[in-house]
PDB file of C-alpha atoms in Angstrom:
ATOM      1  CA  UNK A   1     174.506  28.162 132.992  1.00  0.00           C
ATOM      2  CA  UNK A   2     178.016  29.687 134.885  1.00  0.00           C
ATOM      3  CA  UNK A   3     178.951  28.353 138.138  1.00  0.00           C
ATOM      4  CA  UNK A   4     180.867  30.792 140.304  1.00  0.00           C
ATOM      5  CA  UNK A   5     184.188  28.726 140.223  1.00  0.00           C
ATOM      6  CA  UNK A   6     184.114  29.452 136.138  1.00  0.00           C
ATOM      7  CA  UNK A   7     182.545  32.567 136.299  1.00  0.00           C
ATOM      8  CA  UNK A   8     185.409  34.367 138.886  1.00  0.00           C
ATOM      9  CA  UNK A   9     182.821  34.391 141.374  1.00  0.00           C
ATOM     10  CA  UNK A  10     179.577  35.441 139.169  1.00  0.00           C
ATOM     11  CA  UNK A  11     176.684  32.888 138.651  1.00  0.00           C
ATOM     12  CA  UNK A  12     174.159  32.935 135.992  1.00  0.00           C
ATOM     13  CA  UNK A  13     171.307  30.924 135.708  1.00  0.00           C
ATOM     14  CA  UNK A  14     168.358  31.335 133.236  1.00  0.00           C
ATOM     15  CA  UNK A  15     165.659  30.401 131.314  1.00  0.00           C
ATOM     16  CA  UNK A  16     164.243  31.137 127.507  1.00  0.00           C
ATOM     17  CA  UNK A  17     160.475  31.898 126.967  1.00  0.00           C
ATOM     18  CA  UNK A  18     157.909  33.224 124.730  1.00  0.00           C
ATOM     19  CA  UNK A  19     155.981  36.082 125.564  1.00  0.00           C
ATOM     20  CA  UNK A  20     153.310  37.682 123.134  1.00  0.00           C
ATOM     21  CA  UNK A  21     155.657  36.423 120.359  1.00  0.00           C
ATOM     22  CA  UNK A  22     158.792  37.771 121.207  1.00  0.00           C
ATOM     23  CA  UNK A  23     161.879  35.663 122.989  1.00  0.00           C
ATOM     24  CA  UNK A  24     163.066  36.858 126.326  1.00  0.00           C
ATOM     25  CA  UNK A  25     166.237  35.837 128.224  1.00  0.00           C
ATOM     26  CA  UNK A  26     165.411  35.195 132.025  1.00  0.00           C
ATOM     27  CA  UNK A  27     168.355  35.585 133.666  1.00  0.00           C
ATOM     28  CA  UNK A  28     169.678  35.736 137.371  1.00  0.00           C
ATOM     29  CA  UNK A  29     172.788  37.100 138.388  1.00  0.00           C
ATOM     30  CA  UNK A  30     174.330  36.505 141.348  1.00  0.00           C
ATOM     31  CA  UNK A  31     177.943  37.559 143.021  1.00  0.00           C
ATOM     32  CA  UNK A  32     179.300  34.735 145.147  1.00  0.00           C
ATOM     33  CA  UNK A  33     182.745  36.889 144.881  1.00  0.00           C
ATOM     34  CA  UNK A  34     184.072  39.368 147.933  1.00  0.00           C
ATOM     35  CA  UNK A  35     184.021  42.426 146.161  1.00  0.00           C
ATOM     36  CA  UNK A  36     181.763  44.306 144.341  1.00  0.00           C
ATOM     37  CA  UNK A  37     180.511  43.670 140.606  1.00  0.00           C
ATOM     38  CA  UNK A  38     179.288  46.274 137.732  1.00  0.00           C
ATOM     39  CA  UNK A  39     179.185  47.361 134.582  1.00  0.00           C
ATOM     40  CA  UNK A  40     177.479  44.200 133.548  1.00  0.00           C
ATOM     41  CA  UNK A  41     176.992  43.665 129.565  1.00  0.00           C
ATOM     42  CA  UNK A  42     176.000  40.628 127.164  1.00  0.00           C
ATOM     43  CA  UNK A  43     176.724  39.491 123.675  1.00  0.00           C
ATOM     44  CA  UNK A  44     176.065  36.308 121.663  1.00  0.00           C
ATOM     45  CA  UNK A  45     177.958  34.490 119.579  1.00  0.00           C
ATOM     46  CA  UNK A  46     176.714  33.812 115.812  1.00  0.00           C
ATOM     47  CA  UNK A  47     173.663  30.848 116.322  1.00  0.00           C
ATOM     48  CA  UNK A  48     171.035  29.198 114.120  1.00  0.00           C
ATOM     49  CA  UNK A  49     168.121  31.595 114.597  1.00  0.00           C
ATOM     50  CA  UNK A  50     170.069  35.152 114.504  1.00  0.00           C
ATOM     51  CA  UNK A  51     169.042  36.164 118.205  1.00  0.00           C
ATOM     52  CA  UNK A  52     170.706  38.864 119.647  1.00  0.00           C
ATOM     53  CA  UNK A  53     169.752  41.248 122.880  1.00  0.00           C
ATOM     54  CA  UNK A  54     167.270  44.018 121.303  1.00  0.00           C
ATOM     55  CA  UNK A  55     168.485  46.195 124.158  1.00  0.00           C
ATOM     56  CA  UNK A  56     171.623  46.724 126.811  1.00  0.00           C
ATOM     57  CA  UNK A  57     171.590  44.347 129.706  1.00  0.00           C
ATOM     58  CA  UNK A  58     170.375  46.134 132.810  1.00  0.00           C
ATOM     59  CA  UNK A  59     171.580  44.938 136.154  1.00  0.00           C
ATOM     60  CA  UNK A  60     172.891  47.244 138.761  1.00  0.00           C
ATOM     61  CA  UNK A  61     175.925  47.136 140.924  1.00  0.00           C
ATOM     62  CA  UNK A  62     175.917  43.464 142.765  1.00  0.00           C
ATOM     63  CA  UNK A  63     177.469  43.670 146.764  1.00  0.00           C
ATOM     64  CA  UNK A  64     179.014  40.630 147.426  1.00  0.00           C
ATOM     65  CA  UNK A  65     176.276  37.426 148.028  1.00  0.00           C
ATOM     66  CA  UNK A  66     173.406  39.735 146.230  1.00  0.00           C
ATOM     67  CA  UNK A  67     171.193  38.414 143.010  1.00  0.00           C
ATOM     68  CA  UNK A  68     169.190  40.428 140.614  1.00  0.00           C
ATOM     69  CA  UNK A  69     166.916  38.892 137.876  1.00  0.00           C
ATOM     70  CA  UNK A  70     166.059  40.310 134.657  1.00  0.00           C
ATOM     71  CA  UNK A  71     164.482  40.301 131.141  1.00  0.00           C
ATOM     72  CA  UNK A  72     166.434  40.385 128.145  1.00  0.00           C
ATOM     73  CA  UNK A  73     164.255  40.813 124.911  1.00  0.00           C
ATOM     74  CA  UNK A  74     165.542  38.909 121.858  1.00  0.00           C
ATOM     75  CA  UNK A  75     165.499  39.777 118.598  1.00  0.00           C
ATOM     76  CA  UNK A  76     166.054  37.395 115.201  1.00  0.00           C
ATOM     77  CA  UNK A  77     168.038  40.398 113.508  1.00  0.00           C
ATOM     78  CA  UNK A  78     171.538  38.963 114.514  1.00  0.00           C
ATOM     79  CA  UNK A  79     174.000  36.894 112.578  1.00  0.00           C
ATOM     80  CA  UNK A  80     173.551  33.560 111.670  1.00  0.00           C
ATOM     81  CA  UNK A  81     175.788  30.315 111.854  1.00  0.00           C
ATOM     82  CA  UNK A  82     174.671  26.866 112.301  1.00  0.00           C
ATOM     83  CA  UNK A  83     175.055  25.076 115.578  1.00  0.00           C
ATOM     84  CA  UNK A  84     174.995  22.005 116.968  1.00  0.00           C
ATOM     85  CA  UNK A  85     172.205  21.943 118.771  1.00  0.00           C
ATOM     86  CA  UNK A  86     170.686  24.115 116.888  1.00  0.00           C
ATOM     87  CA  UNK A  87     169.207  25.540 119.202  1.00  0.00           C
ATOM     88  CA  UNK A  88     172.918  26.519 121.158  1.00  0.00           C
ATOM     89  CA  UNK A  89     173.680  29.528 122.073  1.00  0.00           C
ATOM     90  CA  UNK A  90     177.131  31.021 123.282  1.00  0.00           C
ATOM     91  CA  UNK A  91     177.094  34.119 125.735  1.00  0.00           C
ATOM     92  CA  UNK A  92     179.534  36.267 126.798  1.00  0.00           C
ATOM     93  CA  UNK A  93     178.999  38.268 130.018  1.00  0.00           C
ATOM     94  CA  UNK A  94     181.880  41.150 130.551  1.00  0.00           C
ATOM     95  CA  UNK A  95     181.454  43.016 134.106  1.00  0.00           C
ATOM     96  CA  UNK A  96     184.317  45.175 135.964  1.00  0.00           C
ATOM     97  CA  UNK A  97     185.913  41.375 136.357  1.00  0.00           C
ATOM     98  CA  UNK A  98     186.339  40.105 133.299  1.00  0.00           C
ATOM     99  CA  UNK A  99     184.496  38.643 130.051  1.00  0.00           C
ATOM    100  CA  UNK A 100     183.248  35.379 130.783  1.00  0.00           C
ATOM    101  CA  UNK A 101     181.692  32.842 128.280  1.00  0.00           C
ATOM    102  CA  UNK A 102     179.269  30.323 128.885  1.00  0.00           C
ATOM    103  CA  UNK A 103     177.014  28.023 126.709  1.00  0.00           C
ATOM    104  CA  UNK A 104     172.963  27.274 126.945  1.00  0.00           C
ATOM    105  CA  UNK A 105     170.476  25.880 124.575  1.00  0.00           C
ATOM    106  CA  UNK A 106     167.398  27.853 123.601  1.00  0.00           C
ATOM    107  CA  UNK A 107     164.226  25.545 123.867  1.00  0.00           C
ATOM    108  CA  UNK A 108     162.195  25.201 120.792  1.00  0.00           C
ATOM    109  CA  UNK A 109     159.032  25.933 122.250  1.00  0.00           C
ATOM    110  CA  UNK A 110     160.610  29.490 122.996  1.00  0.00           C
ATOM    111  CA  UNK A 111     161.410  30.018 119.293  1.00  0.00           C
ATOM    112  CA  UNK A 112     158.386  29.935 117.419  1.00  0.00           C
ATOM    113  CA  UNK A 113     157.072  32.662 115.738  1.00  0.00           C
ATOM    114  CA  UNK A 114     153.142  34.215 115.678  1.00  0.00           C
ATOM    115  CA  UNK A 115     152.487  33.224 112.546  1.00  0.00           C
ATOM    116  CA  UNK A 116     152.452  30.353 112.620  1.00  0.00           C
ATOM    117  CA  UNK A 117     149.079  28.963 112.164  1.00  0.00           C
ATOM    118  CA  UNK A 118     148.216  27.301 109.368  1.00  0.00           C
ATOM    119  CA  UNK A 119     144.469  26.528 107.496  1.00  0.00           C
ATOM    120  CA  UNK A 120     143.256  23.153 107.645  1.00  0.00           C
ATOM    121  CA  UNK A 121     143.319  22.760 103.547  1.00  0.00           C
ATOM    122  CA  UNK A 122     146.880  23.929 103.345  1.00  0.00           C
ATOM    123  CA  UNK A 123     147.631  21.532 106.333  1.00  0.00           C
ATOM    124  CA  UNK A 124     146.076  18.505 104.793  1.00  0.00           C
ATOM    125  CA  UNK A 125     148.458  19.011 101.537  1.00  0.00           C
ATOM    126  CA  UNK A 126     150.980  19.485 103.444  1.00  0.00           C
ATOM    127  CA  UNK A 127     150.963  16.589 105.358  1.00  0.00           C
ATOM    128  CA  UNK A 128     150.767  14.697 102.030  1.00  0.00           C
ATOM    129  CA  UNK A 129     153.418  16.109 100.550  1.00  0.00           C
ATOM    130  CA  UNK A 130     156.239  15.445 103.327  1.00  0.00           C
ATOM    131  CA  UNK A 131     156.995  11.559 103.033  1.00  0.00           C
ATOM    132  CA  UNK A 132     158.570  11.291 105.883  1.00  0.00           C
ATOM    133  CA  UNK A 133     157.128  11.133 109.671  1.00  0.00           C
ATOM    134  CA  UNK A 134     159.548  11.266 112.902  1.00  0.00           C
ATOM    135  CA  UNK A 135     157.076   9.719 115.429  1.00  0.00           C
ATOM    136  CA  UNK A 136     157.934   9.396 119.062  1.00  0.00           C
ATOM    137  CA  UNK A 137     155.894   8.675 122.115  1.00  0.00           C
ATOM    138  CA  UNK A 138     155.629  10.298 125.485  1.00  0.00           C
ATOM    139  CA  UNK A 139     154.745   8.799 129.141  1.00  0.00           C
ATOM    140  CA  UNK A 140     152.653   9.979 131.797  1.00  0.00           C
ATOM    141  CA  UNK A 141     150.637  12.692 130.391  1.00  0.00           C
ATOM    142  CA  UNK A 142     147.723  13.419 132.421  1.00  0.00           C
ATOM    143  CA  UNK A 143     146.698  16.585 131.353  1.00  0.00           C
ATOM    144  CA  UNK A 144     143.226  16.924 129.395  1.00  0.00           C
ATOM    145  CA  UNK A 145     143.776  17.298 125.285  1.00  0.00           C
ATOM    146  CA  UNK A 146     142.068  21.013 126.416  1.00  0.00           C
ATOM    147  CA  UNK A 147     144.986  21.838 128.710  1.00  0.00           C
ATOM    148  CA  UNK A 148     147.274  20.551 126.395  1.00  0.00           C
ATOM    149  CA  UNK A 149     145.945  22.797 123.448  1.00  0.00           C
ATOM    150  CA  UNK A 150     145.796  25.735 125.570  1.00  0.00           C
ATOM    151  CA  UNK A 151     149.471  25.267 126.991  1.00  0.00           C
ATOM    152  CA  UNK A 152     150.806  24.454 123.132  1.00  0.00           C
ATOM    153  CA  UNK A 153     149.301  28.040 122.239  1.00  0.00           C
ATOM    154  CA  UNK A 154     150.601  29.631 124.446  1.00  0.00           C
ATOM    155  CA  UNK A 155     153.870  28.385 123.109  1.00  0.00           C
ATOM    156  CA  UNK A 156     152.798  29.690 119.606  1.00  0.00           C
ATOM    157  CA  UNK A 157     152.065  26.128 118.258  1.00  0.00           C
ATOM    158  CA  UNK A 158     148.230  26.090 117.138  1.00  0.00           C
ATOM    159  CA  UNK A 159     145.523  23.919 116.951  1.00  0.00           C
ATOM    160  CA  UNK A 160     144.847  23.379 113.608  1.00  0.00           C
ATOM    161  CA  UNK A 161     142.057  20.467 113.434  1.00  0.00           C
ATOM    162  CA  UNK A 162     140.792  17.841 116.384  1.00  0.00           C
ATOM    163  CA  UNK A 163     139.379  14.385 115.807  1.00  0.00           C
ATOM    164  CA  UNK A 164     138.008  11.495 117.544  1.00  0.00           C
ATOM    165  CA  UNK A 165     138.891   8.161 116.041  1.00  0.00           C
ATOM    166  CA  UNK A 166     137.715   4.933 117.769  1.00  0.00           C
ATOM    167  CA  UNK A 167     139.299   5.030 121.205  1.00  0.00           C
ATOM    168  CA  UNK A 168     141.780   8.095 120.453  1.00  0.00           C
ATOM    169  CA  UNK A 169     141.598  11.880 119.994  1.00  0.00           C
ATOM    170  CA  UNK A 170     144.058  13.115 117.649  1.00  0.00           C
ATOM    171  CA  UNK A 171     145.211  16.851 117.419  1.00  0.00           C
ATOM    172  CA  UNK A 172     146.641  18.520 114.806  1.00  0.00           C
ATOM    173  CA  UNK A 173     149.002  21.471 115.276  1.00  0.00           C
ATOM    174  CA  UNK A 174     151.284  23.583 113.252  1.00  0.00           C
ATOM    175  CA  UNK A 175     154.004  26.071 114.073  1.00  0.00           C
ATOM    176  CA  UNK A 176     156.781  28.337 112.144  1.00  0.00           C
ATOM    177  CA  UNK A 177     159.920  28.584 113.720  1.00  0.00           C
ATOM    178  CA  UNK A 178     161.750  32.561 113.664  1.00  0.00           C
ATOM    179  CA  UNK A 179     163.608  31.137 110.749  1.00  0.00           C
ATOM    180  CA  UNK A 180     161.075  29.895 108.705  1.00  0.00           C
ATOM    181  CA  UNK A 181     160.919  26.199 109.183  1.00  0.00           C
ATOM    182  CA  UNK A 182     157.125  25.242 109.708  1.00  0.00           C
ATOM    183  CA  UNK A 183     157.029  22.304 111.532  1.00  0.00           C
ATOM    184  CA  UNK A 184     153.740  19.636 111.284  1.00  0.00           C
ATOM    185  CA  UNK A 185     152.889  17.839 114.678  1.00  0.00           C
ATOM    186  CA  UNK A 186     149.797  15.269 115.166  1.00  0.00           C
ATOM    187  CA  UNK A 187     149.272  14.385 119.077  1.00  0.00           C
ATOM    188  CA  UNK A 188     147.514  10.769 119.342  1.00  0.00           C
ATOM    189  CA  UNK A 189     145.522  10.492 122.727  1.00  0.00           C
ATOM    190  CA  UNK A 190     144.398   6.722 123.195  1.00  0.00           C
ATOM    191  CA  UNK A 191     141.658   6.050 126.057  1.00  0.00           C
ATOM    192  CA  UNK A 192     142.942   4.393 129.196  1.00  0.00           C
ATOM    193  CA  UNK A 193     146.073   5.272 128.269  1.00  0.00           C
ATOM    194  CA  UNK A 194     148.701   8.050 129.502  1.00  0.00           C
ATOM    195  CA  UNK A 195     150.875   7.987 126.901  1.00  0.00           C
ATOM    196  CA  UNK A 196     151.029  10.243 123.892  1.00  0.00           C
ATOM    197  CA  UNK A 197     151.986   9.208 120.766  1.00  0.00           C
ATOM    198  CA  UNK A 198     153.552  12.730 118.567  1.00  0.00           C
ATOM    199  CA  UNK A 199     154.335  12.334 114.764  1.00  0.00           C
ATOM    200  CA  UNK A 200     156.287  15.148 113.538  1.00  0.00           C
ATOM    201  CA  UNK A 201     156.649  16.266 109.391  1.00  0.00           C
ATOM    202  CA  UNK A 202     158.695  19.143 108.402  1.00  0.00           C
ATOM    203  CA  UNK A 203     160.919  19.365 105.032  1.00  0.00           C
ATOM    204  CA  UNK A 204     164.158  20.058 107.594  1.00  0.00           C
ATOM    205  CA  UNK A 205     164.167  16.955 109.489  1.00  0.00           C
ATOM    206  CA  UNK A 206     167.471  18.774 111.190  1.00  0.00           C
ATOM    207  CA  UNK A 207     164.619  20.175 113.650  1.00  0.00           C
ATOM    208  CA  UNK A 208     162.635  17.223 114.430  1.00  0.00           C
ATOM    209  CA  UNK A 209     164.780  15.830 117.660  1.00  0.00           C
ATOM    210  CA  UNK A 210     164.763  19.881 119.489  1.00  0.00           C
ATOM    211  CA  UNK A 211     160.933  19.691 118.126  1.00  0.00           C
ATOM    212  CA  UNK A 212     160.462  16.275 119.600  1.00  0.00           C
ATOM    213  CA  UNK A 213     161.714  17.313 123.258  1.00  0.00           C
ATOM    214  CA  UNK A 214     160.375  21.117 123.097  1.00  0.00           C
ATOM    215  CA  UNK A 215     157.224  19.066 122.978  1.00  0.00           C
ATOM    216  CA  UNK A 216     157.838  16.697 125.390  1.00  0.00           C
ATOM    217  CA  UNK A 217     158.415  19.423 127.909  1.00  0.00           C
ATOM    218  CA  UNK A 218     155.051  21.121 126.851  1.00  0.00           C
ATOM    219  CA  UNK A 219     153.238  17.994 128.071  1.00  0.00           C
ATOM    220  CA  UNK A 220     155.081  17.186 130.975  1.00  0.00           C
ATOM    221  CA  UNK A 221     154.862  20.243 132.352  1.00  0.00           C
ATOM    222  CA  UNK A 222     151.237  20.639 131.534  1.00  0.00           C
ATOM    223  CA  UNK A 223     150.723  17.297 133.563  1.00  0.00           C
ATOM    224  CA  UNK A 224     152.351  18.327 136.152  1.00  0.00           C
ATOM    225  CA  UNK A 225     150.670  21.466 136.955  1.00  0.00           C
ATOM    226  CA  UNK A 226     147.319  19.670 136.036  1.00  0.00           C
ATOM    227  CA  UNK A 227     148.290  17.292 138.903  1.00  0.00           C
ATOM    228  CA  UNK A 228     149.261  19.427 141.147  1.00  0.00           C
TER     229      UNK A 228
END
């Protein structure tokens, strides 16, 4: 996220996930500088879903060539402004240094809420009612349509129905986002085959390309821990 040439000798990497329904901030810290570096702080910048740090950013003095790795719960309470990604999110880090900014993008599978499971009537209209379907396909997916359920929950994106048709299992999932937006997803599996087909309905088709790749990671890295 900040190389130490931009970041006067601080780097931060990270990651976003989803943890009982709440959005944390992984982050590492690490001082590639010669001196010292404290009094370490975060804030965000106005973004699409309103997250903020619920708490003060805890990482102690760093000696020179040191790391430390933290947790930063998120909360939705912040203010909002559109971005582009939506999904974008820009940071600024102050320590004894300076303040220095940096930009990531919050993966979509990170931002979905715990309520979002919806009953197979209410799907069914739904589905009807949204004329149009983004569908997209996705390669080398090895990973059983049980793994694949079980890795989308624990994303907060639930299984709503399951069907065999023919030669393919289809799956049915629905999931809110923290702002609201529920999102429709059907997963074709065909037999023989390792590709998945996903068709995607939502009534803000803004969301459908970070929906499309939050999912795409979801399978991919299900496959590849399957294979492993």
């Amino acid at each position: 996220w900040l190389d130490a040439a931009n970041g006067k000798g601080l780097e931060v990497a990270g990651t976003f996930s989803n943890r009982g329904g709440q959005v944390y901030m992984d982050l590492k810290f690490t001082n590639r500088a010669t001196q010292a570096m404290a009094d370490f702080a975060i804030q965000f910048n106005k973004n699409s879903f309103g997250l903020a740090p619920s708490a003060a950013l805890q990482v102690p003095t760093l000696a020179p060539n040191l790391s430390h790795e933290t947790s930063l719960l998120l909360s939705n309470m912040g203010a909002v402004a559109r971005m582009d990604p939506l999904g974008k999110l820009q940071v600024a880090v102050k320590n004894n240094i300076d303040v220095l900014y940096f930009s990531c993008v919050v993966p979509f599978f990170a931002l979905c809420a715990a309520d979002g499971n919806i009953e197979r009537n209410q799907y069914l209209s739904t589905w009807k009612e949204i004329a149009d379907e983004a569908v997209s396909s996705v390669a080398n997916v090895t990973a059983s349509t049980d793994s694949v359920t079980a890795a989308m929950l624990s994303c907060n994106i639930f299984l709503v129905a399951k069907r065999a048709v023919e030669q393919q299992e289809r799956c049915y999932f629905s999931c809110k986002l923290l702002n609201g937006v529920v999102i429709l997803l059907e997963l074709t599996f065909q037999a023989g085959s390792t590709a998945v087909q996903v068709a995607i309905k939502t009534t803000t088709p803004d969301v459908v390309p970070e929906m499309q790749q939050a999912v795409e990671t979801i399978l991919v890295g299900v496959s590849a821990s399957s294979d492993a």
